[in-house]
């Protein structure tokens, strides 16, 4: 029998979340962002649930090839564009649209031999200071691109640094609008947080939105809102089984560093999940889990292959009980990945992306968990 841990990808949740993001911007087209192996879910596992999107946005050429190999003939956008000149050959061959964020990428395009001109997304650095041309240099980059026979349509793209927080998007919006006022082309501005939180501003939603995290059912602005408040469903469940049970007497400790010490008689379960599976070692005692669908907590330090949960108030639980680390339990109860991430001092994004390759992943079309 394989080690009793598995991740389940819920196709119906992906479909629901895609519909939910469309609702936020009903006139826009939707890029399903599937970078980082679809935020840890696996491109193949999410394809069925997200194929209703208008396009797929990602970073790695390998992932673009994977999406084409799955039979997708629609748009694919490289969010960081090409990294070297020969990447453009693959763009021509696979009909990839690509972001242009720097002069070097325009230089490469100018030297590229192609029969079909490329659709490009010209990126503005409107304040995040990662990628893109400054508002002052944007127009000259546009003019230069527009003069190239290698370039077909030019779309306009920028990215918000604070769509999830109190600073908001107004200043970046204003810079983008001013610098692009009389430029033609489709526009793309919104990530998940902008699409959900700033849905009242029509200009934000533009022609293409680019949701990532919302599609996977994690709230972009937890704890201000949780996934349920945004009507998002967890697309990934991580479940493992109790492998052993230990009785504790007052004064007994649990795990490396004896970080948890019992102050009364207890019963604890040892679960087949550790940081080598992607469960954060930084989760302290008290991090929520579901045991057979009932809320409990972790005890002591997470180790590489195991962690320990409190079974003291769960008389029915024992060896073989299913522990939900995040997502759905068999009884339909859900544990938000955002809560677990918060306990570890991080965000749902990081936990999803960190799911380890040693964890078997199954896709299911309902919320049902596969039999082990
Ligand atoms: C990752 C990414 C997104 C998606 O962001 P979420 O916060 O996951 O919605 C959108 N646009 C760009 C340019 C990105 O890199």
mmCIF file of N, CA and C in Angstrom, residues 2 9 55-56 99 101 110 118 158 174 193 197 224 236 252 258 266 284 306 312 357:
data_model
loop_
_atom_site.group_PDB
_atom_site.id
_atom_site.type_symbol
_atom_site.label_atom_id
_atom_site.label_comp_id
_atom_site.label_asym_id
_atom_site.label_seq_id
_atom_site.Cartn_x
_atom_site.Cartn_y
_atom_site.Cartn_z
ATOM 1 N N UNK A 2 0.540 2.210 -0.849
ATOM 2 C CA UNK A 2 1.320 3.449 -0.824
ATOM 3 C C UNK A 2 1.102 4.187 0.489
ATOM 4 N N UNK A 9 -7.789 16.991 -6.600
ATOM 5 C CA UNK A 9 -8.106 18.225 -7.326
ATOM 6 C C UNK A 9 -9.567 18.135 -7.760
ATOM 7 N N UNK A 55 -8.368 31.907 -22.295
ATOM 8 C CA UNK A 55 -6.958 31.675 -22.583
ATOM 9 C C UNK A 55 -6.259 31.200 -21.330
ATOM 10 N N UNK A 56 -5.022 30.716 -21.512
ATOM 11 C CA UNK A 56 -4.198 30.293 -20.380
ATOM 12 C C UNK A 56 -2.968 31.188 -20.319
ATOM 13 N N UNK A 99 4.327 38.668 -23.485
ATOM 14 C CA UNK A 99 4.524 39.982 -22.880
ATOM 15 C C UNK A 99 5.859 40.540 -23.345
ATOM 16 N N UNK A 101 8.375 43.401 -21.933
ATOM 17 C CA UNK A 101 8.537 44.313 -20.796
ATOM 18 C C UNK A 101 9.837 45.103 -20.829
ATOM 19 N N UNK A 110 12.907 42.135 -33.242
ATOM 20 C CA UNK A 110 13.312 42.817 -34.476
ATOM 21 C C UNK A 110 14.194 41.916 -35.332
ATOM 22 N N UNK A 118 3.509 38.302 -34.481
ATOM 23 C CA UNK A 118 3.118 37.881 -33.131
ATOM 24 C C UNK A 118 2.172 38.886 -32.474
ATOM 25 N N UNK A 158 -0.675 45.832 -17.393
ATOM 26 C CA UNK A 158 0.056 46.245 -16.198
ATOM 27 C C UNK A 158 -0.399 45.372 -15.029
ATOM 28 N N UNK A 174 -4.419 55.405 -12.377
ATOM 29 C CA UNK A 174 -4.334 56.752 -12.941
ATOM 30 C C UNK A 174 -3.126 56.854 -13.871
ATOM 31 N N UNK A 193 -7.354 39.607 -6.887
ATOM 32 C CA UNK A 193 -7.750 40.589 -5.871
ATOM 33 C C UNK A 193 -8.400 41.803 -6.526
ATOM 34 N N UNK A 197 -12.158 42.664 -5.620
ATOM 35 C CA UNK A 197 -12.319 43.795 -4.690
ATOM 36 C C UNK A 197 -12.649 45.112 -5.375
ATOM 37 N N UNK A 224 -9.104 39.459 5.600
ATOM 38 C CA UNK A 224 -10.193 40.431 5.447
ATOM 39 C C UNK A 224 -11.444 39.751 4.889
ATOM 40 N N UNK A 236 -8.217 22.200 -4.152
ATOM 41 C CA UNK A 236 -7.303 21.128 -3.733
ATOM 42 C C UNK A 236 -7.620 20.708 -2.309
ATOM 43 N N UNK A 252 4.375 14.388 29.447
ATOM 44 C CA UNK A 252 4.933 13.794 28.227
ATOM 45 C C UNK A 252 4.978 14.852 27.121
ATOM 46 N N UNK A 258 10.634 18.634 21.756
ATOM 47 C CA UNK A 258 9.637 18.584 22.835
ATOM 48 C C UNK A 258 8.839 19.885 22.940
ATOM 49 N N UNK A 266 -3.747 12.569 27.534
ATOM 50 C CA UNK A 266 -4.226 12.873 26.181
ATOM 51 C C UNK A 266 -4.063 11.649 25.285
ATOM 52 N N UNK A 284 2.604 26.028 13.891
ATOM 53 C CA UNK A 284 2.824 25.745 15.306
ATOM 54 C C UNK A 284 1.742 24.841 15.891
ATOM 55 N N UNK A 306 5.983 13.193 9.112
ATOM 56 C CA UNK A 306 4.859 12.992 10.036
ATOM 57 C C UNK A 306 4.527 14.284 10.763
ATOM 58 N N UNK A 312 -7.748 13.759 21.620
ATOM 59 C CA UNK A 312 -8.269 13.594 22.987
ATOM 60 C C UNK A 312 -9.795 13.673 23.070
ATOM 61 N N UNK A 357 6.148 16.754 -4.962
ATOM 62 C CA UNK A 357 5.892 15.809 -6.056
ATOM 63 C C UNK A 357 5.716 14.383 -5.528
#
